[in-house]
mmCIF file of C-alpha atoms in Angstrom:
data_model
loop_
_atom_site.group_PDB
_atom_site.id
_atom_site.type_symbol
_atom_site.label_atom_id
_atom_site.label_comp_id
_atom_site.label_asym_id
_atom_site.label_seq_id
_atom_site.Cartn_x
_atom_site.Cartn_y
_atom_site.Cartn_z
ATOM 1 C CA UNK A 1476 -3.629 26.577 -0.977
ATOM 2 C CA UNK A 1477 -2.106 23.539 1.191
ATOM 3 C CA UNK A 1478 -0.682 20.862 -0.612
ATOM 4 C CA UNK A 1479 0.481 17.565 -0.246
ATOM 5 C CA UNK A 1480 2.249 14.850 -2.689
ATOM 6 C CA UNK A 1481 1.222 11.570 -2.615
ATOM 7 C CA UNK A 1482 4.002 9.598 -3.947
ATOM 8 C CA UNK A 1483 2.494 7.127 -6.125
ATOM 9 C CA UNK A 1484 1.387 6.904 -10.012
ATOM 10 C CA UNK A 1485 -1.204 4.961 -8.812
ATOM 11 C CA UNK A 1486 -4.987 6.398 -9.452
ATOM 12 C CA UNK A 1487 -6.486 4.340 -7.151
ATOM 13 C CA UNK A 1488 -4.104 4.941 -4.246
ATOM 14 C CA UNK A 1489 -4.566 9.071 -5.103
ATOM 15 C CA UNK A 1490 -8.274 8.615 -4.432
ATOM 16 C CA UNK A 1491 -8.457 7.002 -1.023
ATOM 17 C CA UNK A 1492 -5.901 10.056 -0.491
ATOM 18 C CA UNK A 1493 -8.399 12.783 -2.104
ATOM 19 C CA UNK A 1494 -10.754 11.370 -0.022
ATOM 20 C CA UNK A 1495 -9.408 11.985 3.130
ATOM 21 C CA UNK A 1496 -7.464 15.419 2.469
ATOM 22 C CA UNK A 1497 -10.416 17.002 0.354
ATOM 23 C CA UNK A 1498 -12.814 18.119 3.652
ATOM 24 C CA UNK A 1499 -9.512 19.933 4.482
ATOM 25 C CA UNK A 1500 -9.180 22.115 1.045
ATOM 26 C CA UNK A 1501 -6.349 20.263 0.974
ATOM 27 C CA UNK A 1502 -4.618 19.774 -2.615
ATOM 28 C CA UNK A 1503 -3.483 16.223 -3.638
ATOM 29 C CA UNK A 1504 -0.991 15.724 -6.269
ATOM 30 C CA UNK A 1505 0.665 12.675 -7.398
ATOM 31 C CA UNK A 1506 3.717 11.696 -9.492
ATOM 32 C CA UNK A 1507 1.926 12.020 -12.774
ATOM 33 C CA UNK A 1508 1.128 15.663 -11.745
ATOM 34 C CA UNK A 1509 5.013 16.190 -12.085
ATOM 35 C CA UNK A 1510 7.199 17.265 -15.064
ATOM 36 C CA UNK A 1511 9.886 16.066 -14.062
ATOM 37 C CA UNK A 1512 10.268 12.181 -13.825
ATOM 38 C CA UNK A 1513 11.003 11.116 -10.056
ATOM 39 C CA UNK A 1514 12.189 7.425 -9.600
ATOM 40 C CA UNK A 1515 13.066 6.313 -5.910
ATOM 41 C CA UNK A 1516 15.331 2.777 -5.740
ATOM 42 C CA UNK A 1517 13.816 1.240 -3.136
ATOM 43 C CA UNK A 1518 16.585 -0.500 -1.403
ATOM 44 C CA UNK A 1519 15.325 -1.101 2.192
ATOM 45 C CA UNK A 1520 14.679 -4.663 3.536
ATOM 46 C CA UNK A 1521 11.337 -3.564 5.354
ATOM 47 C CA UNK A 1522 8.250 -2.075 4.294
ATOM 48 C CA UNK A 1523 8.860 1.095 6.988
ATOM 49 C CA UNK A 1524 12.344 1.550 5.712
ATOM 50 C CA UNK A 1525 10.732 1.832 2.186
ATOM 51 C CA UNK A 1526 8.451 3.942 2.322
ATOM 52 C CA UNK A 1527 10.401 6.351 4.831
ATOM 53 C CA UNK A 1528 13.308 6.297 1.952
ATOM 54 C CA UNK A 1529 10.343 7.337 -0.874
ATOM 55 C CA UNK A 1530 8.950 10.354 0.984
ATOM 56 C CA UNK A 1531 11.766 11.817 2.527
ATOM 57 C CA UNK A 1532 13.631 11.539 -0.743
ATOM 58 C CA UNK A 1533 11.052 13.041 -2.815
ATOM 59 C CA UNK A 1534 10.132 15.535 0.141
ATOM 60 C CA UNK A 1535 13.401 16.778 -0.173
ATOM 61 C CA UNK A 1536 13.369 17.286 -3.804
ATOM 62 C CA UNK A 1537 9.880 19.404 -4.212
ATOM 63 C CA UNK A 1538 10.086 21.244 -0.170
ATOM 64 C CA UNK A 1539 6.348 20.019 0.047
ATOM 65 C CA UNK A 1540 4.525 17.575 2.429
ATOM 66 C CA UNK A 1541 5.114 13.976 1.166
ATOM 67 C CA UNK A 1542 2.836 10.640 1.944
ATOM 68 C CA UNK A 1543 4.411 7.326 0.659
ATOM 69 C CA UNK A 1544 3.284 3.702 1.022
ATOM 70 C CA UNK A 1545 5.194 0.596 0.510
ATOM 71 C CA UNK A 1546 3.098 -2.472 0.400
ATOM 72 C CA UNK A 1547 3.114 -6.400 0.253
ATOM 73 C CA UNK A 1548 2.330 -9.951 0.929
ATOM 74 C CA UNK A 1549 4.084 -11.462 3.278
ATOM 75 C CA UNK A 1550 3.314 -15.619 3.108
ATOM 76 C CA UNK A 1551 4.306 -17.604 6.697
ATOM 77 C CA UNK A 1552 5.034 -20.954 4.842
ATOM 78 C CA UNK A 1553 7.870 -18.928 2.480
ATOM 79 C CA UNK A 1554 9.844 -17.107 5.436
ATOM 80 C CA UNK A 1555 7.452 -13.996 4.788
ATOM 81 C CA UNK A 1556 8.455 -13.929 0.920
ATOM 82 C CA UNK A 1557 7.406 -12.317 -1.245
ATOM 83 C CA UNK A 1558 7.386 -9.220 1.239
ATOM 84 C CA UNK A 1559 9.171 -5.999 -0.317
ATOM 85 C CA UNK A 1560 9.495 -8.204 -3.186
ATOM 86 C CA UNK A 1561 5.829 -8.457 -4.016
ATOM 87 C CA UNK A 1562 5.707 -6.137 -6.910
ATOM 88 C CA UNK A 1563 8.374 -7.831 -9.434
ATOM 89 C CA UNK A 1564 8.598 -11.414 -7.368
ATOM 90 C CA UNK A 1565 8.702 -13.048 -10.451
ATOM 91 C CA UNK A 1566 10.955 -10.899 -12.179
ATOM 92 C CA UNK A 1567 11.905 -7.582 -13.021
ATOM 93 C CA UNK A 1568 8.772 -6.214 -15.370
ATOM 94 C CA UNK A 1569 5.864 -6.336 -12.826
ATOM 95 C CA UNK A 1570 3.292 -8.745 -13.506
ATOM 96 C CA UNK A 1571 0.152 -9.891 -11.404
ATOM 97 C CA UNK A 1572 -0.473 -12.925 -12.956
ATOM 98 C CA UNK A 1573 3.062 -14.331 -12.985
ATOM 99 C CA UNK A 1574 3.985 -12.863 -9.550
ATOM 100 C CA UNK A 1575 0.594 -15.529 -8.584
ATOM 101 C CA UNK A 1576 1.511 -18.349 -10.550
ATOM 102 C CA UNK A 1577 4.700 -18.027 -8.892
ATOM 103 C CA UNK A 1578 3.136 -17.995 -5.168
ATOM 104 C CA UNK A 1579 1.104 -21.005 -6.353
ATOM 105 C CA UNK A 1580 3.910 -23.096 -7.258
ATOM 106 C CA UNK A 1581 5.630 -22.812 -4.535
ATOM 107 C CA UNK A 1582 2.843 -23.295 -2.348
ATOM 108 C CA UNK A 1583 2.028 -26.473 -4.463
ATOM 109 C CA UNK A 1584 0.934 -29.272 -2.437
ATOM 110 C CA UNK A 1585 0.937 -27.053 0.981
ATOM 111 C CA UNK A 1586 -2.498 -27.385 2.847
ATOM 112 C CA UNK A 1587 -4.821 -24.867 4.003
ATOM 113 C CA UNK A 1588 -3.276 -24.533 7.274
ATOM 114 C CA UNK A 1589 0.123 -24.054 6.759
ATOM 115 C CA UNK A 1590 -0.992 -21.582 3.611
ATOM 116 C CA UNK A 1591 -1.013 -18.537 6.369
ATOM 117 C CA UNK A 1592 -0.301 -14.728 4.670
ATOM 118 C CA UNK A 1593 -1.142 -11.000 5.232
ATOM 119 C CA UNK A 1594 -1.266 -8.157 3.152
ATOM 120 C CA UNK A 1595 0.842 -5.165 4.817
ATOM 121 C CA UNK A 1596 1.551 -1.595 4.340
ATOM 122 C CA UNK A 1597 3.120 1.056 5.844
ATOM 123 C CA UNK A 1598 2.618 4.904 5.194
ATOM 124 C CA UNK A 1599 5.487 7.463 5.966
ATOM 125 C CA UNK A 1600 4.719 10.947 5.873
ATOM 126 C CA UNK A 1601 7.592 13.445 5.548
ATOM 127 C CA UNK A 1602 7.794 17.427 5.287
ATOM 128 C CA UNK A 1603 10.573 19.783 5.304
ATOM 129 C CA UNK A 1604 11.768 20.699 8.895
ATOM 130 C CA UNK A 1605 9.235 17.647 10.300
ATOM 131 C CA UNK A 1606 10.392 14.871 11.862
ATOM 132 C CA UNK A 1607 9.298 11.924 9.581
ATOM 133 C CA UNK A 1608 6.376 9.431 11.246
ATOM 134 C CA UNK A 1609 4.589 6.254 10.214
ATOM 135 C CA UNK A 1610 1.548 4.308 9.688
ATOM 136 C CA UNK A 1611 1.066 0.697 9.347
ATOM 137 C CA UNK A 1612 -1.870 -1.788 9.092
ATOM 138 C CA UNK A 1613 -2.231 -5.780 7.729
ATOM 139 C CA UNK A 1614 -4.969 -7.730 6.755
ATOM 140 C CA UNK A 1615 -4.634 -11.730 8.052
ATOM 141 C CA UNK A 1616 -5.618 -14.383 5.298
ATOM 142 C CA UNK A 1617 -4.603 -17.668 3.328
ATOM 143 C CA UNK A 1618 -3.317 -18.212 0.338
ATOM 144 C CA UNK A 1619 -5.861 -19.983 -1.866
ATOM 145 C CA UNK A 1620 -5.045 -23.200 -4.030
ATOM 146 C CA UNK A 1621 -6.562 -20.983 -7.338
ATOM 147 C CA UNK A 1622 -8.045 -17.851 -8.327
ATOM 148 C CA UNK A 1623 -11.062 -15.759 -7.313
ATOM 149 C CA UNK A 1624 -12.750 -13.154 -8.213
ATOM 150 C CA UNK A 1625 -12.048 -10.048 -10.816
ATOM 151 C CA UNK A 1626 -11.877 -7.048 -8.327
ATOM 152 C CA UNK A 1627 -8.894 -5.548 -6.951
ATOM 153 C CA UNK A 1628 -5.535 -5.865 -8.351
ATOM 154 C CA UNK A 1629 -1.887 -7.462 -7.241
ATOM 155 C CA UNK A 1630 -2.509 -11.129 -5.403
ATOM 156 C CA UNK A 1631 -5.734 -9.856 -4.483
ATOM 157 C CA UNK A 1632 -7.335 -13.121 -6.368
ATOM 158 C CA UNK A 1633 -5.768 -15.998 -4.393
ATOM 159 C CA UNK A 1634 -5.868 -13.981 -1.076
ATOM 160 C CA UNK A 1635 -8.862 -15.270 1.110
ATOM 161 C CA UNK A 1636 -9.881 -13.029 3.814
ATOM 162 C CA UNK A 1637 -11.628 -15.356 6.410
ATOM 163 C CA UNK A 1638 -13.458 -12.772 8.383
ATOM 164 C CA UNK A 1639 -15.483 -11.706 5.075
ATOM 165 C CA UNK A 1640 -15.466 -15.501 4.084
ATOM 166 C CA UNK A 1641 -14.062 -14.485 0.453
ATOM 167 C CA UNK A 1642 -11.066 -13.501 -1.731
ATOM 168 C CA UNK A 1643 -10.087 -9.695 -1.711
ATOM 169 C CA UNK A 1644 -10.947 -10.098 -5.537
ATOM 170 C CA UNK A 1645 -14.583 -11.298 -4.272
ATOM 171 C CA UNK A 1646 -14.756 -7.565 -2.277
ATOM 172 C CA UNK A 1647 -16.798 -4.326 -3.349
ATOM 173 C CA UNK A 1648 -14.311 -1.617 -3.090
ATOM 174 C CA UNK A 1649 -16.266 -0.100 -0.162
ATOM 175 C CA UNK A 1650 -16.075 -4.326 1.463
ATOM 176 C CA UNK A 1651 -12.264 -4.072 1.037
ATOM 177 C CA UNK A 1652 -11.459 -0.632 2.795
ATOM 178 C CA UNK A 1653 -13.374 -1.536 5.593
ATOM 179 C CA UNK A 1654 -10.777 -4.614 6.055
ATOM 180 C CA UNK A 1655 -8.054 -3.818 3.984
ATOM 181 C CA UNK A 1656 -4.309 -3.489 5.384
ATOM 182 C CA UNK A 1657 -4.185 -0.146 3.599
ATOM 183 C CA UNK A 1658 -7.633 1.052 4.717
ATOM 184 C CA UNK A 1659 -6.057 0.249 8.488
ATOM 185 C CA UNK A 1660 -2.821 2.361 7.438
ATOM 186 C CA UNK A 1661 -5.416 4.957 6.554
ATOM 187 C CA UNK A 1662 -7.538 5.105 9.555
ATOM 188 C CA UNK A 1663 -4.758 5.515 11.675
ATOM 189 C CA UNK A 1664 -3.324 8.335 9.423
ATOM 190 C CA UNK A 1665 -6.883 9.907 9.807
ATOM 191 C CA UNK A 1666 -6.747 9.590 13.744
ATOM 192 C CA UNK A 1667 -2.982 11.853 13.662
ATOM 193 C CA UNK A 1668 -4.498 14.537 11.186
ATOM 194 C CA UNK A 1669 -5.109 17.281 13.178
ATOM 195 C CA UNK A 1670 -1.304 17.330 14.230
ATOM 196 C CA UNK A 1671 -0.488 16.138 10.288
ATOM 197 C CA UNK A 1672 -3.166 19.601 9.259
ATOM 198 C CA UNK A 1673 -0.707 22.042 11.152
ATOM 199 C CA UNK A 1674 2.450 20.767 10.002
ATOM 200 C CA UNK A 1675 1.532 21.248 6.629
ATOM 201 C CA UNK A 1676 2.503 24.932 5.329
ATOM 202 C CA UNK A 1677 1.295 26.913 2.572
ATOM 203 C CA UNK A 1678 3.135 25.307 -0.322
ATOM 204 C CA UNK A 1679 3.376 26.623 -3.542
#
């Protein structure tokens, strides 16, 4: 059976994947399908380089097809900060809630139109022998003054997404894939599968 590694611990990332690859009898693993413990440093300055670095590196290790994402905020008024930062921008242990208080202080006092952001991500998908390619999509918003809503995750809650007239925490699941900077990475992933289907070997 064809497989292919999504490189992420993330259960909610795997099942956008599963989604797509599952018509195909397609088998999606993820990191916490592994024994052994993989840990890419991501040490790139741009999303692309990123998520290139994570899924050729771990392509290389397992000889199997390879999808990685790398993912942030990028905020016009901080010089696109927190950008490949996003995850740990307030520190080294990742947390949501002080990676937003951070945002808000700093955007303290800042009004509405000057609060510009997007949410970006790229996907790179590497196999052995293939040359690696990429995906990319964002999602245009502002930075709200305080939180919103309970869905979603990250800086979902102060993100306001003018075209649905609500925060990303404010979406349905379904409401934020059809908008979503990742569901846009996606959709163009989907459009390049047929060529992605036959590059993909049997893998054991």
């Amino acid at each position: 059976m064809k497989k292919i590694l999504i490189a992420t611990n993330n259960k909610g990332k795997a099942k956008d994947f599963e989604a797509l690859f599952n018509p195909y009898n397609i088998e999606v693993l993820t990191l916490n399908d592994l024994e052994q413990d993989i840990d890419v440093e991501e040490t790139g300055v741009t999303f692309e380089e990123n998520a290139i670095l994570k899924a050729e590196t771990v392509s290389k290790l397992l000889g199997i097809t390879v999808i990685s994402d790398d993912s942030g905020l990028e905020i016009d008024k901080l010089n696109g900060a927190p950008g490949v930062y996003s995850a740990r921008y307030a520190g080294a242990v990742k947390s949501d809630e002080a990676n937003i208080e951070k945002v808000l202080t700093e955007l303290q006092g800042v009004p509405e139109a000057k609060r510009t952001a997007r949410f970006r991500c790229v996907l790179a998908v590497a196999g052995p022998g293939q040359e690696t390619v990429t995906f990319s999509g964002s999602c245009e918003g502002v930075i709200l003054e305080e939180k919103r809503g309970t869905n979603g995750f990250g800086y979902d809650p102060i993100f306001f997404n003018p075209e649905m007239d609500r925060s990303m925490a404010e979406l349905s699941p379904e409401e934020k894939g059809r908008i979503s900077h990742r569901g846009a990475a996606l959709r163009q992933l989907e459009e390049h599968l047929p060529q992605l289907l036959d590059s993909i070997g049997e893998q054991q």
